Short mmCIF file of C-alpha atoms in Angstrom, two decimals:
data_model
loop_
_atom_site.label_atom_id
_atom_site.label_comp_id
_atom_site.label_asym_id
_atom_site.label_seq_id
_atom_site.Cartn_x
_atom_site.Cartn_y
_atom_site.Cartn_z
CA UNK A 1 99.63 84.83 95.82
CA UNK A 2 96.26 84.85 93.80
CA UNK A 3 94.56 82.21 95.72
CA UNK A 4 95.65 84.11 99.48
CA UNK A 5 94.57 87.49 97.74
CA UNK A 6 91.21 85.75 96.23
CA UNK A 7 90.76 84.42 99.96
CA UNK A 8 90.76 88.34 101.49
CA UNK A 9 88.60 89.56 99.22
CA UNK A 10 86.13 86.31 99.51
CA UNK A 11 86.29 86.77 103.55
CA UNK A 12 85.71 90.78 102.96
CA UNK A 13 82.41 89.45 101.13
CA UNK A 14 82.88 89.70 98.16
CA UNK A 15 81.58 87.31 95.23
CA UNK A 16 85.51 85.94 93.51
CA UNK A 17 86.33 84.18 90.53
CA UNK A 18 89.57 82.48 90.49
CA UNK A 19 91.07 82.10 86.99
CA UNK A 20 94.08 79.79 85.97
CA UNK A 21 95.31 77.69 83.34
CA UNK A 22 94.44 74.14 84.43
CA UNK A 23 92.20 72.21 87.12
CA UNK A 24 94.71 71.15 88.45
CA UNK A 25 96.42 74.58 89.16
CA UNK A 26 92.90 75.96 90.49
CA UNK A 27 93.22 72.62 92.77
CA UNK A 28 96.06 73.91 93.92
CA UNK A 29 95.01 76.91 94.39
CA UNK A 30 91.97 75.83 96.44
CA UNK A 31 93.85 73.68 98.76
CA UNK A 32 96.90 76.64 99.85
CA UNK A 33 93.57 78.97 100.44
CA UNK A 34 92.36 76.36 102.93
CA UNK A 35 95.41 75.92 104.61
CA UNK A 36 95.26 79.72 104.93
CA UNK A 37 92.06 79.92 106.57
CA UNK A 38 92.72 76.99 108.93
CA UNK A 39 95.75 79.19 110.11
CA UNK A 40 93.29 82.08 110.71
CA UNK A 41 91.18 79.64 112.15
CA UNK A 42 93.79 78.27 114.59
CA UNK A 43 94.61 81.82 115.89
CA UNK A 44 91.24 82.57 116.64
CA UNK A 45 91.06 85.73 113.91
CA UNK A 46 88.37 83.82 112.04
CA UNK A 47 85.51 82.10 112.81
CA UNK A 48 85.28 78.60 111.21
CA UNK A 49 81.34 79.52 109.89
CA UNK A 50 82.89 82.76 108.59
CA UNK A 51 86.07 80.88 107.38
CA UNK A 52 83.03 78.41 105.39
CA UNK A 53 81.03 81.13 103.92
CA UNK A 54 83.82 82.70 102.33
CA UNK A 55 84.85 80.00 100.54
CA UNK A 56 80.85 79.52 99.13
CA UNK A 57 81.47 83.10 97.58
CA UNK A 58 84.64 81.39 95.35
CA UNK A 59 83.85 80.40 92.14
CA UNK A 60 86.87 78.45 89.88
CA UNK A 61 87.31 78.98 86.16
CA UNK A 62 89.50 78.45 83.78
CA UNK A 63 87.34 80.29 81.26
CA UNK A 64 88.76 84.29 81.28
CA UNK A 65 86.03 85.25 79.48
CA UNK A 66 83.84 83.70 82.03
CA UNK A 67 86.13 85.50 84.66
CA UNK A 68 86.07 88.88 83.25
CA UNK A 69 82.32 88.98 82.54
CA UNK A 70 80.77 91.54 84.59
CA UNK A 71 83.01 91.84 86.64
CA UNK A 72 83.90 94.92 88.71
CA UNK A 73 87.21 94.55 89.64
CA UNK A 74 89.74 92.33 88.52
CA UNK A 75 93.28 91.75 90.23
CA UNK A 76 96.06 89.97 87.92
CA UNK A 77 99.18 87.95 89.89
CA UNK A 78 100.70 86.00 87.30
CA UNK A 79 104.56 85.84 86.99
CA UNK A 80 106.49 88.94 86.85
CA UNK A 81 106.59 88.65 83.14
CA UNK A 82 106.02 92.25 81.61
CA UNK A 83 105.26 90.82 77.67
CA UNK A 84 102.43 88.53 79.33
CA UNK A 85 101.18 90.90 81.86
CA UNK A 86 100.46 93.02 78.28
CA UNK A 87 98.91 90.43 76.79
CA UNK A 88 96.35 89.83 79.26
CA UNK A 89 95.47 93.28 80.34
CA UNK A 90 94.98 93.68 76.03
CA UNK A 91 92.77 90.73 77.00
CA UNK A 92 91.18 91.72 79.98
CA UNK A 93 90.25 95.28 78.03
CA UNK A 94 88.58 93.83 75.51
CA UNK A 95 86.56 90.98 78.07
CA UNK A 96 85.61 93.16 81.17
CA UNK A 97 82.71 96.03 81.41
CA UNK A 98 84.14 99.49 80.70
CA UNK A 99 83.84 100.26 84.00
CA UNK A 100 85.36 97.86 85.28
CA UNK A 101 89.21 98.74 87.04
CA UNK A 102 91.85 96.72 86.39
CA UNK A 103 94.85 96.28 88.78
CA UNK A 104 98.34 94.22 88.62
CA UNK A 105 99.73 92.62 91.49
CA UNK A 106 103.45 92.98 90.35
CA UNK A 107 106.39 93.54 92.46
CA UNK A 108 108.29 96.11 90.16
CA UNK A 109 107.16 96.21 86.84
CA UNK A 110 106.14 99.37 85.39
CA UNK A 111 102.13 99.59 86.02
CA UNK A 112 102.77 102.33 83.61
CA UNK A 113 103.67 100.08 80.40
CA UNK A 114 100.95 96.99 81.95
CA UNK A 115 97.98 100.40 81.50
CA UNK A 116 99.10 101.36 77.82
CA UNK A 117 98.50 97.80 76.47
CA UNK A 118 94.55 98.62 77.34
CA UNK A 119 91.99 101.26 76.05
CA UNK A 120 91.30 102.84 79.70
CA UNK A 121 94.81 103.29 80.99
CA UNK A 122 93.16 106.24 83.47
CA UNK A 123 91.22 102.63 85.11
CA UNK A 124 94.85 100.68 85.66
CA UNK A 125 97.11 100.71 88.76
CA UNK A 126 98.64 98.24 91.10
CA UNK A 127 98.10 96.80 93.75
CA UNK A 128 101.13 95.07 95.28
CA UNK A 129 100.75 92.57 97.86
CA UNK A 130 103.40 90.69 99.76
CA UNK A 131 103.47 86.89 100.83
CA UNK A 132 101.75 85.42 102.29
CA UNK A 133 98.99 88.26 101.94
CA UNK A 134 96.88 86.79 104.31
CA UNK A 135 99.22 87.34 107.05
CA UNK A 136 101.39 90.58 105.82
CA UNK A 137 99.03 93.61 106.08
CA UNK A 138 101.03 95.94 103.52
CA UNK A 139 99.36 96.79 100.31
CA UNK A 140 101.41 99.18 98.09
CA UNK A 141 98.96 101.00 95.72
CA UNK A 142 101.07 102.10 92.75
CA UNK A 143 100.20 105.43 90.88
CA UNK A 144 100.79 104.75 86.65
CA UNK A 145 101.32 108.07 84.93
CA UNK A 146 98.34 107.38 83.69
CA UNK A 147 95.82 106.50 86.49
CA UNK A 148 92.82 108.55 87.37
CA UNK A 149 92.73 110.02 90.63
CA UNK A 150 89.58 108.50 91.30
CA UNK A 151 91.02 104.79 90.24
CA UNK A 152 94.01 105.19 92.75
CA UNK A 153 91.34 106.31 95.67
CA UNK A 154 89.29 103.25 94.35
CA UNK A 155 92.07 100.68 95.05
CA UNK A 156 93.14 102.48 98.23
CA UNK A 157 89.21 101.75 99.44
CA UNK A 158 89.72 98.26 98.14
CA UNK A 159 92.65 97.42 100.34
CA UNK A 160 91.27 99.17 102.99
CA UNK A 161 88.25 96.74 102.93
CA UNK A 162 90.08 93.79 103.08
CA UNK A 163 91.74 95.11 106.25
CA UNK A 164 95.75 95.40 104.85
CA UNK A 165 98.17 98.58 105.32
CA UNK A 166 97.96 100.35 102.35
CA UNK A 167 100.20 102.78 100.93
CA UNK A 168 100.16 105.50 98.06
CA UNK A 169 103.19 105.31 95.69
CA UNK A 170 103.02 108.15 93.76
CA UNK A 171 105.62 107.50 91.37
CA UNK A 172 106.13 104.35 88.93
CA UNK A 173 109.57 103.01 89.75
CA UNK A 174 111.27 99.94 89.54
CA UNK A 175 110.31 98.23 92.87
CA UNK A 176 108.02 100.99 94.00
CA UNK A 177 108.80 101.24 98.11
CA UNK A 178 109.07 97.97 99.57
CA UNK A 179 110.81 95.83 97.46
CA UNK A 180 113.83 98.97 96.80
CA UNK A 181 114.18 98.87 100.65
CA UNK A 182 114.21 95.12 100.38
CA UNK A 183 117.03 94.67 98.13
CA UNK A 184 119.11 97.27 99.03
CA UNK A 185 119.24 95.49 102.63
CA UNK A 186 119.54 91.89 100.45
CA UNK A 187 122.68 93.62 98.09
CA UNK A 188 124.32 94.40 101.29
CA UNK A 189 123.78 91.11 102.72
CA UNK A 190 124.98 89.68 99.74
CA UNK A 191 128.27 91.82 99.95
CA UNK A 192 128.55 91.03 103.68
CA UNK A 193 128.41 87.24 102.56
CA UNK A 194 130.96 87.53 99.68
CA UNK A 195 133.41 89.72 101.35
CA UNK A 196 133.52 86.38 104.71
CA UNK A 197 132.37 88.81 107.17
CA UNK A 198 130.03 86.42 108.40
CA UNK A 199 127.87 83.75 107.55
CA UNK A 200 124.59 83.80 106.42
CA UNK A 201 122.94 82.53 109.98
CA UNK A 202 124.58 85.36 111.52
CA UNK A 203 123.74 88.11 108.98
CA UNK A 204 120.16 86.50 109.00
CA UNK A 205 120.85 86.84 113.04
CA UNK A 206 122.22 90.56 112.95
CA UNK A 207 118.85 91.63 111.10
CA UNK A 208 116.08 89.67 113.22
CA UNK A 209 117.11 90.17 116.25
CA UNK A 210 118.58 93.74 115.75
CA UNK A 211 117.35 96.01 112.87
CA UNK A 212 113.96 94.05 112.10
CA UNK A 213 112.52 93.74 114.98
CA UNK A 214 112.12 96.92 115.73
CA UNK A 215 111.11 97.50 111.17
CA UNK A 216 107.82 95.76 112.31
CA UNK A 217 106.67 98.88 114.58
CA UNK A 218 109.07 101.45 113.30
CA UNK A 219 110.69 102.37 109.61
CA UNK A 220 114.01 103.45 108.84
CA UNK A 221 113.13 107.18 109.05
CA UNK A 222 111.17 107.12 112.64
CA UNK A 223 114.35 104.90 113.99
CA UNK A 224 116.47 107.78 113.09
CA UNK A 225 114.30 110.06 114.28
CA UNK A 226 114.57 108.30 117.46
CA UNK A 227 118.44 108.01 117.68
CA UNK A 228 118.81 111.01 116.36
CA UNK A 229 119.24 112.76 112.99
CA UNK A 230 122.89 114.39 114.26
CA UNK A 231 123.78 110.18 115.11
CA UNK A 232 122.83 109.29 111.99
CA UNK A 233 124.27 111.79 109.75
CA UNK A 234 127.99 111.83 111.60
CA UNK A 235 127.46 107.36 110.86
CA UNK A 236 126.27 108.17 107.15
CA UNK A 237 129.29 110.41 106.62
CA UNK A 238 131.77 107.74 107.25
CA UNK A 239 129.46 104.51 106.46
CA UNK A 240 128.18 105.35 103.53
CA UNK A 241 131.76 104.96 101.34
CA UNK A 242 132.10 101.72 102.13
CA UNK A 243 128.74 100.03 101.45
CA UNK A 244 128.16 98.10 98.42
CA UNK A 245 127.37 100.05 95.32
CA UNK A 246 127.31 96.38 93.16
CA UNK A 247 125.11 97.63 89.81
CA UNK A 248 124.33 94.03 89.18
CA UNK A 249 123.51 90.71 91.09
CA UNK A 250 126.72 89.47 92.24
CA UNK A 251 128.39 86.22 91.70
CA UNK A 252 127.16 84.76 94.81
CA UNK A 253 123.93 84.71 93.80
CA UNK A 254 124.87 83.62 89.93
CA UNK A 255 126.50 80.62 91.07
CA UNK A 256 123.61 79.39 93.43
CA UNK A 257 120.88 79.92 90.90
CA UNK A 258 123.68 78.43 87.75
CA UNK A 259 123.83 74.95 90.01
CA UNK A 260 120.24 74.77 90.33
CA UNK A 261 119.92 75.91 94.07
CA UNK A 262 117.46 78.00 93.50
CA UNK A 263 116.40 78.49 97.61
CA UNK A 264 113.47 76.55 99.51
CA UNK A 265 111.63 75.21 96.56
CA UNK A 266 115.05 73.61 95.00
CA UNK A 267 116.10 72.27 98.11
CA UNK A 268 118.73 74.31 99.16
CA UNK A 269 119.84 78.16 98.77
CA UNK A 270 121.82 79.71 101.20
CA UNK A 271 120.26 76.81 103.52
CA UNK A 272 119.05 73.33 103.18
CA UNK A 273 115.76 72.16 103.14
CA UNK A 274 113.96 68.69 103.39
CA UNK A 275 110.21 68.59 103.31
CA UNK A 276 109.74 67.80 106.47
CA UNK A 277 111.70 71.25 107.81
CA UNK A 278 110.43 73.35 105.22
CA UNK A 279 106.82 73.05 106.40
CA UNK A 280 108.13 73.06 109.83
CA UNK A 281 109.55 76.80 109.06
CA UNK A 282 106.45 77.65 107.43
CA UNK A 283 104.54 76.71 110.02
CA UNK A 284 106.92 78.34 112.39
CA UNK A 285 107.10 81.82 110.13
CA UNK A 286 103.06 82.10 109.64
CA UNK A 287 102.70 81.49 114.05
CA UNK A 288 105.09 84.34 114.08
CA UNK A 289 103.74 87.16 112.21
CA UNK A 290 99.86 86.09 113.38
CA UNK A 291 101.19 86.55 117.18
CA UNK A 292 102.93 89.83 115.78
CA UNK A 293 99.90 90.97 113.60
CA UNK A 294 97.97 90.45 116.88
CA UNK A 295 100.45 92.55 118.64
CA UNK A 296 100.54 95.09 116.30
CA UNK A 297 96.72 95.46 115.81
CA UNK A 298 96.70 95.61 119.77
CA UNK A 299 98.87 98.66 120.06
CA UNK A 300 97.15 100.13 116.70
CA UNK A 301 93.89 99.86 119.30
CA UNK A 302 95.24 101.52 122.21
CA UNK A 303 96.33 104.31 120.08
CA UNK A 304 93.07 105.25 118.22
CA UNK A 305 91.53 104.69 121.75
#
């Protein structure tokens, strides 16, 4: 995630400084932002001299001192671990300019407890990105109770720069928007799966070619809207009784992560995967959303016009 994000802001023109642990991790790093641009490239959405220059503005460190230093934003992705996200931001108060905002790039830990560990919690919010970000436009911009209304206007700009989707979430829940309507679609699944109603192909199958394709032009709410709100509330008042209400993960999913399948980097998950099919899929996955991007930003086009 931080080397696709650093790529964005880098192709946006901005000056970056990647921070990790190791060489070898920036390495890394370097290399999966390549491979990013090269898709960009391939689709046509970048121009290789663009696609150069940006990666000229990218400066590797693994000094955070050296990172932080005059800097006048800084974006933090590292694991969703709350304890260390504290640490650092303690860190990054003490090492940036005063002035400087500060955002986390987590997926549905309180931006509310990350602010608190620093002296300017009014100049912390989040910034949630989903993978890959270079190819999914939404940006959820997450409101602590604490953030300024300036800051949260600030990081709205800042998505809006580096051409993403974002959206205000004005409250600091676990999850924040996206990932609570992600994983109430994945508990169900999950139920669907335990309970032998079908297999995982065809529950993948009954969302991608029904439900989701039409969630990449049109939410939940504007679907009902569509099929009608008297449709949908005689379906809810029958439906809704018999959908899981499971308060925890279920055993499903504790058994495949117990024997060590832990999904495509393991090997296996609710699929197989050998090397040679998992970059197939990739490849596969990142053709599909640029051709639906393109799409998208097509339509978006003819509507403004």
């Amino acid at each position: 995630m931080g080397s696709g994000i650093a790529g964005m802001f880098a192709r946006a023109g901005c000056h970056v400084r990647l921070v990790d642990l190791s060489d070898a991790l920036l390495d890394r790093a370097i290399a999966r932002l390549r491979l990013g641009q090269e898709a960009l490239v391939e689709a046509g959405l970048l121009l290789p001299r663009d696609a150069h220059l940006s990666m000229e503005r990218v400066i590797t460190t693994t000094d955070l001192a050296e990172a932080c230093d005059g800097s006048d934003f800084l974006l933090e992705a590292v694991t969703e671990d709350l304890a260390l996200k504290q640490e650092l931001f303690a860190a990054f108060d003490g090492l940036c300019p005063r002035e400087t905002v500060l955002a986390t790039n987590t997926s549905g830990l309180s931006v509310t407890a990350i602010a608190r560990a620093t002296g300017r919690p009014d100049r912390v919010g989040g910034m949630h990105f989903w993978n890959p970000p270079h190819l999914v436009p939404l940006v959820e911009v997450i409101r602590a109770d604490t953030t300024s209304d300036d800051t949260a206007e600030r990081l709205k700009a800042v998505a809006l720069r580096l051409n993403r989707k974002p959206i205000m979430v004005r409250r600091d829940i676990p999850g924040f928007v996206g990932n609570r309507l992600q994983f109430a679609v994945m508990r169900e699944a999950l139920h669907l799966l335990r309970e032998g109603v079908a297999s995982a192909e065809d529950i993948d199958t009954a969302m991608t070619a029904g439900p989701g394709l039409r969630y990449s032009f049109m939410g939940p709410l504007r679907t009902a809207d569509l099929g009608g709100l008297d449709v949908f509330r005689a379906i809810s008042s029958y439906l809704f009784a018999s959908l899981s209400v499971d308060r925890e993960a279920p055993e499903t999913l504790h058994a495949l992560v117990e024997a060590g399948k832990l999904g495509a980097k393991s090997g296996s998950g609710f699929y197989r995967y050998s090397d040679a099919d998992l970059g197939r899929f990739i490849r596969r996955r990142d053709r599909i959303l640029l051709k639906l991007t393109e799409v998208l930003e097509a339509e978006e086009d003819v509507k403004d016009g």
